[in-house]
Amino acid sequence: VWGFRVGFMTFGTKQNSPELYAALESKIAGQVRGNVSNTSNLAQALLLNAYSAQEYQDEKKQKFDILKRRYDKIKQIFRDHPEYAGFFEPLPFNSGYFMCIRPEVSDTEALRRLLLEKYGTGLVAVGSIIRVAFSSTPFDKLEQLFENVFSACKELDE
């Protein structure tokens, strides 16, 4: 069987010829060029229109302010609660959508399960880190969220 590889696709047939493979290569190359470099004019026009609208700018500013307010609140929570430092450490973060903390407990999966089952707090454990999506946490629940993490860490530490 004779064959060749184009990008990430491999062709091979029992009955083949260089002409067959040249035709296949040409067709695939055309498909790649057509799909990668030719986005929908309609989609481009709709996005351009949306991005140019004053409502979009206002909504974007509003969402930024919400995230910034939550970010500032979290920073304040850590300033107000130095006792948290003995049980978990916030990793550097900005006013994006989530932050990570590094708990002192050795089993972050056990911490995640305890938070969910006993404290009704759902977070994501990734290796030795806990991911906190503060963008989807109501502002008035942020203090309780970190208090729950603190309590669960203390419980696992006992």
JSON list of C-alpha atoms in Angstrom, two decimals:
[
{"chain": "A", "resi": 1, "resn": "VAL", "atom": "CA", "xyz": [0.00, 0.00, 0.00]},
{"chain": "A", "resi": 2, "resn": "TRP", "atom": "CA", "xyz": [1.38, 3.37, -1.03]},
{"chain": "A", "resi": 3, "resn": "GLY", "atom": "CA", "xyz": [0.29, 6.51, 0.85]},
{"chain": "A", "resi": 4, "resn": "PHE", "atom": "CA", "xyz": [1.25, 9.97, 2.03]},
{"chain": "A", "resi": 5, "resn": "ARG", "atom": "CA", "xyz": [0.31, 12.29, 4.82]},
{"chain": "A", "resi": 6, "resn": "VAL", "atom": "CA", "xyz": [-1.30, 15.76, 4.45]},
{"chain": "A", "resi": 7, "resn": "GLY", "atom": "CA", "xyz": [-1.25, 17.72, 7.72]},
{"chain": "A", "resi": 8, "resn": "PHE", "atom": "CA", "xyz": [-3.06, 15.43, 10.12]},
{"chain": "A", "resi": 9, "resn": "MET", "atom": "CA", "xyz": [-4.81, 13.24, 7.52]},
{"chain": "A", "resi": 10, "resn": "THR", "atom": "CA", "xyz": [-3.39, 10.03, 6.07]},
{"chain": "A", "resi": 11, "resn": "PHE", "atom": "CA", "xyz": [-4.59, 8.49, 2.82]},
{"chain": "A", "resi": 12, "resn": "GLY", "atom": "CA", "xyz": [-3.92, 4.94, 1.73]},
{"chain": "A", "resi": 13, "resn": "THR", "atom": "CA", "xyz": [-5.58, 2.61, -0.76]},
{"chain": "A", "resi": 14, "resn": "LYS", "atom": "CA", "xyz": [-4.76, -0.70, -2.43]},
{"chain": "A", "resi": 15, "resn": "GLN", "atom": "CA", "xyz": [-5.47, 0.70, -5.87]},
{"chain": "A", "resi": 16, "resn": "ASN", "atom": "CA", "xyz": [-3.82, 4.06, -6.04]},
{"chain": "A", "resi": 17, "resn": "SER", "atom": "CA", "xyz": [-1.77, 6.33, -8.18]},
{"chain": "A", "resi": 18, "resn": "PRO", "atom": "CA", "xyz": [0.09, 9.58, -7.78]},
{"chain": "A", "resi": 19, "resn": "GLU", "atom": "CA", "xyz": [-2.75, 11.25, -9.69]},
{"chain": "A", "resi": 20, "resn": "LEU", "atom": "CA", "xyz": [-5.34, 9.99, -7.18]},
{"chain": "A", "resi": 21, "resn": "TYR", "atom": "CA", "xyz": [-3.33, 11.33, -4.26]},
{"chain": "A", "resi": 22, "resn": "ALA", "atom": "CA", "xyz": [-2.71, 14.64, -6.00]},
{"chain": "A", "resi": 23, "resn": "ALA", "atom": "CA", "xyz": [-6.48, 15.04, -6.51]},
{"chain": "A", "resi": 24, "resn": "LEU", "atom": "CA", "xyz": [-7.20, 14.16, -2.86]},
{"chain": "A", "resi": 25, "resn": "GLU", "atom": "CA", "xyz": [-4.51, 16.56, -1.65]},
{"chain": "A", "resi": 26, "resn": "SER", "atom": "CA", "xyz": [-5.91, 19.34, -3.83]},
{"chain": "A", "resi": 27, "resn": "LYS", "atom": "CA", "xyz": [-9.46, 18.79, -2.56]},
{"chain": "A", "resi": 28, "resn": "ILE", "atom": "CA", "xyz": [-8.41, 18.72, 1.10]},
{"chain": "A", "resi": 29, "resn": "ALA", "atom": "CA", "xyz": [-6.22, 21.81, 0.69]},
{"chain": "A", "resi": 30, "resn": "GLY", "atom": "CA", "xyz": [-9.17, 23.65, -0.84]},
{"chain": "A", "resi": 31, "resn": "GLN", "atom": "CA", "xyz": [-11.42, 22.61, 2.04]},
{"chain": "A", "resi": 32, "resn": "VAL", "atom": "CA", "xyz": [-8.88, 23.78, 4.63]},
{"chain": "A", "resi": 33, "resn": "ARG", "atom": "CA", "xyz": [-8.39, 27.14, 2.89]},
{"chain": "A", "resi": 34, "resn": "GLY", "atom": "CA", "xyz": [-12.14, 27.59, 2.49]},
{"chain": "A", "resi": 35, "resn": "ASN", "atom": "CA", "xyz": [-12.94, 26.79, 6.10]},
{"chain": "A", "resi": 36, "resn": "VAL", "atom": "CA", "xyz": [-10.04, 28.52, 7.82]},
{"chain": "A", "resi": 37, "resn": "SER", "atom": "CA", "xyz": [-9.72, 31.74, 5.88]},
{"chain": "A", "resi": 38, "resn": "ASN", "atom": "CA", "xyz": [-13.26, 32.39, 4.75]},
{"chain": "A", "resi": 39, "resn": "THR", "atom": "CA", "xyz": [-15.48, 33.27, 7.70]},
{"chain": "A", "resi": 40, "resn": "SER", "atom": "CA", "xyz": [-19.09, 34.10, 7.11]},
{"chain": "A", "resi": 41, "resn": "ASN", "atom": "CA", "xyz": [-19.66, 37.65, 5.93]},
{"chain": "A", "resi": 42, "resn": "LEU", "atom": "CA", "xyz": [-23.01, 37.61, 7.73]},
{"chain": "A", "resi": 43, "resn": "ALA", "atom": "CA", "xyz": [-21.34, 36.62, 11.04]},
{"chain": "A", "resi": 44, "resn": "GLN", "atom": "CA", "xyz": [-18.69, 39.30, 10.60]},
{"chain": "A", "resi": 45, "resn": "ALA", "atom": "CA", "xyz": [-21.33, 41.94, 9.87]},
{"chain": "A", "resi": 46, "resn": "LEU", "atom": "CA", "xyz": [-23.42, 40.94, 12.89]},
{"chain": "A", "resi": 47, "resn": "LEU", "atom": "CA", "xyz": [-20.41, 41.03, 15.23]},
{"chain": "A", "resi": 48, "resn": "LEU", "atom": "CA", "xyz": [-19.21, 44.34, 13.84]},
{"chain": "A", "resi": 49, "resn": "ASN", "atom": "CA", "xyz": [-22.68, 45.78, 14.31]},
{"chain": "A", "resi": 50, "resn": "ALA", "atom": "CA", "xyz": [-22.91, 44.43, 17.87]},
{"chain": "A", "resi": 51, "resn": "TYR", "atom": "CA", "xyz": [-19.45, 45.67, 18.85]},
{"chain": "A", "resi": 52, "resn": "SER", "atom": "CA", "xyz": [-20.21, 49.11, 17.46]},
{"chain": "A", "resi": 53, "resn": "ALA", "atom": "CA", "xyz": [-23.51, 49.49, 19.31]},
{"chain": "A", "resi": 54, "resn": "GLN", "atom": "CA", "xyz": [-23.54, 51.80, 22.33]},
{"chain": "A", "resi": 55, "resn": "GLU", "atom": "CA", "xyz": [-25.52, 49.17, 24.25]},
{"chain": "A", "resi": 56, "resn": "TYR", "atom": "CA", "xyz": [-22.62, 46.75, 23.84]},
{"chain": "A", "resi": 57, "resn": "GLN", "atom": "CA", "xyz": [-20.15, 49.23, 25.29]},
{"chain": "A", "resi": 58, "resn": "ASP", "atom": "CA", "xyz": [-22.52, 49.96, 28.19]},
{"chain": "A", "resi": 59, "resn": "GLU", "atom": "CA", "xyz": [-23.07, 46.26, 28.89]},
{"chain": "A", "resi": 60, "resn": "LYS", "atom": "CA", "xyz": [-19.35, 45.54, 28.66]},
{"chain": "A", "resi": 61, "resn": "LYS", "atom": "CA", "xyz": [-18.63, 48.31, 31.19]},
{"chain": "A", "resi": 62, "resn": "GLN", "atom": "CA", "xyz": [-21.40, 47.04, 33.46]},
{"chain": "A", "resi": 63, "resn": "LYS", "atom": "CA", "xyz": [-19.99, 43.48, 33.45]},
{"chain": "A", "resi": 64, "resn": "PHE", "atom": "CA", "xyz": [-16.47, 44.80, 34.03]},
{"chain": "A", "resi": 65, "resn": "ASP", "atom": "CA", "xyz": [-17.70, 46.78, 37.04]},
{"chain": "A", "resi": 66, "resn": "ILE", "atom": "CA", "xyz": [-19.42, 43.69, 38.47]},
{"chain": "A", "resi": 67, "resn": "LEU", "atom": "CA", "xyz": [-16.25, 41.62, 38.20]},
{"chain": "A", "resi": 68, "resn": "LYS", "atom": "CA", "xyz": [-14.08, 44.44, 39.55]},
{"chain": "A", "resi": 69, "resn": "ARG", "atom": "CA", "xyz": [-16.39, 44.86, 42.56]},
{"chain": "A", "resi": 70, "resn": "ARG", "atom": "CA", "xyz": [-16.15, 41.11, 43.29]},
{"chain": "A", "resi": 71, "resn": "TYR", "atom": "CA", "xyz": [-12.36, 41.19, 42.88]},
{"chain": "A", "resi": 72, "resn": "ASP", "atom": "CA", "xyz": [-12.10, 44.11, 45.31]},
{"chain": "A", "resi": 73, "resn": "LYS", "atom": "CA", "xyz": [-14.38, 42.31, 47.77]},
{"chain": "A", "resi": 74, "resn": "ILE", "atom": "CA", "xyz": [-12.23, 39.17, 47.68]},
{"chain": "A", "resi": 75, "resn": "LYS", "atom": "CA", "xyz": [-9.08, 41.22, 48.28]},
{"chain": "A", "resi": 76, "resn": "GLN", "atom": "CA", "xyz": [-10.84, 42.85, 51.25]},
{"chain": "A", "resi": 77, "resn": "ILE", "atom": "CA", "xyz": [-11.94, 39.45, 52.60]},
{"chain": "A", "resi": 78, "resn": "PHE", "atom": "CA", "xyz": [-8.33, 38.25, 52.65]},
{"chain": "A", "resi": 79, "resn": "ARG", "atom": "CA", "xyz": [-7.19, 41.48, 54.35]},
{"chain": "A", "resi": 80, "resn": "ASP", "atom": "CA", "xyz": [-9.93, 41.11, 56.98]},
{"chain": "A", "resi": 81, "resn": "HIS", "atom": "CA", "xyz": [-9.24, 37.41, 57.67]},
{"chain": "A", "resi": 82, "resn": "PRO", "atom": "CA", "xyz": [-5.53, 36.78, 58.24]},
{"chain": "A", "resi": 83, "resn": "GLU", "atom": "CA", "xyz": [-6.49, 33.48, 59.92]},
{"chain": "A", "resi": 84, "resn": "TYR", "atom": "CA", "xyz": [-7.20, 32.05, 56.46]},
{"chain": "A", "resi": 85, "resn": "ALA", "atom": "CA", "xyz": [-3.47, 32.15, 55.68]},
{"chain": "A", "resi": 86, "resn": "GLY", "atom": "CA", "xyz": [-2.83, 29.16, 57.95]},
{"chain": "A", "resi": 87, "resn": "PHE", "atom": "CA", "xyz": [-5.22, 27.00, 55.96]},
{"chain": "A", "resi": 88, "resn": "PHE", "atom": "CA", "xyz": [-5.14, 28.22, 52.37]},
{"chain": "A", "resi": 89, "resn": "GLU", "atom": "CA", "xyz": [-3.34, 30.77, 50.24]},
{"chain": "A", "resi": 90, "resn": "PRO", "atom": "CA", "xyz": [-4.84, 32.78, 47.37]},
{"chain": "A", "resi": 91, "resn": "LEU", "atom": "CA", "xyz": [-2.69, 32.57, 44.26]},
{"chain": "A", "resi": 92, "resn": "PRO", "atom": "CA", "xyz": [-2.12, 35.81, 42.34]},
{"chain": "A", "resi": 93, "resn": "PHE", "atom": "CA", "xyz": [-5.17, 36.74, 40.27]},
{"chain": "A", "resi": 94, "resn": "ASN", "atom": "CA", "xyz": [-6.75, 39.72, 38.57]},
{"chain": "A", "resi": 95, "resn": "SER", "atom": "CA", "xyz": [-10.33, 40.85, 38.09]},
{"chain": "A", "resi": 96, "resn": "GLY", "atom": "CA", "xyz": [-11.06, 38.06, 35.62]},
{"chain": "A", "resi": 97, "resn": "TYR", "atom": "CA", "xyz": [-13.57, 35.27, 36.06]},
{"chain": "A", "resi": 98, "resn": "PHE", "atom": "CA", "xyz": [-11.92, 32.95, 38.56]},
{"chain": "A", "resi": 99, "resn": "MET", "atom": "CA", "xyz": [-9.10, 32.63, 41.05]},
{"chain": "A", "resi": 100, "resn": "CYS", "atom": "CA", "xyz": [-7.20, 29.75, 42.58]},
{"chain": "A", "resi": 101, "resn": "ILE", "atom": "CA", "xyz": [-6.31, 28.95, 46.15]},
{"chain": "A", "resi": 102, "resn": "ARG", "atom": "CA", "xyz": [-3.74, 26.51, 47.45]},
{"chain": "A", "resi": 103, "resn": "PRO", "atom": "CA", "xyz": [-5.08, 24.75, 50.55]},
{"chain": "A", "resi": 104, "resn": "GLU", "atom": "CA", "xyz": [-2.71, 23.35, 53.16]},
{"chain": "A", "resi": 105, "resn": "VAL", "atom": "CA", "xyz": [-4.65, 20.05, 53.16]},
{"chain": "A", "resi": 106, "resn": "SER", "atom": "CA", "xyz": [-3.03, 17.25, 51.20]},
{"chain": "A", "resi": 107, "resn": "ASP", "atom": "CA", "xyz": [-6.20, 15.92, 49.55]},
{"chain": "A", "resi": 108, "resn": "THR", "atom": "CA", "xyz": [-7.94, 18.67, 47.58]},
{"chain": "A", "resi": 109, "resn": "GLU", "atom": "CA", "xyz": [-10.47, 16.20, 46.23]},
{"chain": "A", "resi": 110, "resn": "ALA", "atom": "CA", "xyz": [-11.55, 15.36, 49.79]},
{"chain": "A", "resi": 111, "resn": "LEU", "atom": "CA", "xyz": [-11.80, 19.10, 50.47]},
{"chain": "A", "resi": 112, "resn": "ARG", "atom": "CA", "xyz": [-13.91, 19.59, 47.35]},
{"chain": "A", "resi": 113, "resn": "ARG", "atom": "CA", "xyz": [-16.27, 16.78, 48.35]},
{"chain": "A", "resi": 114, "resn": "LEU", "atom": "CA", "xyz": [-16.58, 18.05, 51.94]},
{"chain": "A", "resi": 115, "resn": "LEU", "atom": "CA", "xyz": [-17.33, 21.57, 50.70]},
{"chain": "A", "resi": 116, "resn": "LEU", "atom": "CA", "xyz": [-20.03, 20.25, 48.42]},
{"chain": "A", "resi": 117, "resn": "GLU", "atom": "CA", "xyz": [-21.63, 17.73, 50.76]},
{"chain": "A", "resi": 118, "resn": "LYS", "atom": "CA", "xyz": [-21.50, 19.59, 54.08]},
{"chain": "A", "resi": 119, "resn": "TYR", "atom": "CA", "xyz": [-21.25, 23.27, 53.13]},
{"chain": "A", "resi": 120, "resn": "GLY", "atom": "CA", "xyz": [-23.18, 23.35, 49.84]},
{"chain": "A", "resi": 121, "resn": "THR", "atom": "CA", "xyz": [-20.19, 24.97, 48.15]},
{"chain": "A", "resi": 122, "resn": "GLY", "atom": "CA", "xyz": [-19.14, 23.72, 44.73]},
{"chain": "A", "resi": 123, "resn": "LEU", "atom": "CA", "xyz": [-15.56, 24.35, 43.69]},
{"chain": "A", "resi": 124, "resn": "VAL", "atom": "CA", "xyz": [-13.18, 22.62, 41.28]},
{"chain": "A", "resi": 125, "resn": "ALA", "atom": "CA", "xyz": [-10.13, 20.67, 42.51]},
{"chain": "A", "resi": 126, "resn": "VAL", "atom": "CA", "xyz": [-7.23, 20.58, 40.06]},
{"chain": "A", "resi": 127, "resn": "GLY", "atom": "CA", "xyz": [-4.20, 18.82, 41.48]},
{"chain": "A", "resi": 128, "resn": "SER", "atom": "CA", "xyz": [-3.15, 20.69, 44.62]},
{"chain": "A", "resi": 129, "resn": "ILE", "atom": "CA", "xyz": [-5.25, 23.73, 43.75]},
{"chain": "A", "resi": 130, "resn": "ILE", "atom": "CA", "xyz": [-8.88, 24.73, 44.23]},
{"chain": "A", "resi": 131, "resn": "ARG", "atom": "CA", "xyz": [-10.45, 26.88, 41.52]},
{"chain": "A", "resi": 132, "resn": "VAL", "atom": "CA", "xyz": [-13.02, 29.48, 42.61]},
{"chain": "A", "resi": 133, "resn": "ALA", "atom": "CA", "xyz": [-15.31, 30.92, 39.93]},
{"chain": "A", "resi": 134, "resn": "PHE", "atom": "CA", "xyz": [-16.10, 34.23, 41.57]},
{"chain": "A", "resi": 135, "resn": "SER", "atom": "CA", "xyz": [-17.71, 35.50, 38.39]},
{"chain": "A", "resi": 136, "resn": "SER", "atom": "CA", "xyz": [-20.68, 33.25, 39.07]},
{"chain": "A", "resi": 137, "resn": "THR", "atom": "CA", "xyz": [-20.74, 33.70, 42.85]},
{"chain": "A", "resi": 138, "resn": "PRO", "atom": "CA", "xyz": [-23.26, 36.30, 44.04]},
{"chain": "A", "resi": 139, "resn": "PHE", "atom": "CA", "xyz": [-21.53, 39.27, 45.63]},
{"chain": "A", "resi": 140, "resn": "ASP", "atom": "CA", "xyz": [-23.29, 38.81, 48.95]},
{"chain": "A", "resi": 141, "resn": "LYS", "atom": "CA", "xyz": [-22.15, 35.15, 49.13]},
{"chain": "A", "resi": 142, "resn": "LEU", "atom": "CA", "xyz": [-18.40, 35.78, 48.72]},
{"chain": "A", "resi": 143, "resn": "GLU", "atom": "CA", "xyz": [-17.66, 36.06, 52.44]},
{"chain": "A", "resi": 144, "resn": "GLN", "atom": "CA", "xyz": [-19.58, 32.86, 53.15]},
{"chain": "A", "resi": 145, "resn": "LEU", "atom": "CA", "xyz": [-17.76, 31.07, 50.34]},
{"chain": "A", "resi": 146, "resn": "PHE", "atom": "CA", "xyz": [-14.34, 31.71, 51.86]},
{"chain": "A", "resi": 147, "resn": "GLU", "atom": "CA", "xyz": [-15.63, 31.06, 55.38]},
{"chain": "A", "resi": 148, "resn": "ASN", "atom": "CA", "xyz": [-16.83, 27.66, 54.13]},
{"chain": "A", "resi": 149, "resn": "VAL", "atom": "CA", "xyz": [-13.41, 26.92, 52.62]},
{"chain": "A", "resi": 150, "resn": "PHE", "atom": "CA", "xyz": [-11.76, 27.94, 55.90]},
{"chain": "A", "resi": 151, "resn": "SER", "atom": "CA", "xyz": [-14.11, 25.76, 57.98]},
{"chain": "A", "resi": 152, "resn": "ALA", "atom": "CA", "xyz": [-13.69, 22.75, 55.68]},
{"chain": "A", "resi": 153, "resn": "CYS", "atom": "CA", "xyz": [-9.89, 23.10, 55.71]},
{"chain": "A", "resi": 154, "resn": "LYS", "atom": "CA", "xyz": [-9.92, 23.26, 59.52]},
{"chain": "A", "resi": 155, "resn": "GLU", "atom": "CA", "xyz": [-12.14, 20.20, 59.68]},
{"chain": "A", "resi": 156, "resn": "LEU", "atom": "CA", "xyz": [-9.83, 18.18, 57.44]},
{"chain": "A", "resi": 157, "resn": "ASP", "atom": "CA", "xyz": [-6.80, 19.39, 59.40]},
{"chain": "A", "resi": 158, "resn": "GLU", "atom": "CA", "xyz": [-8.13, 17.95, 62.69]}
]
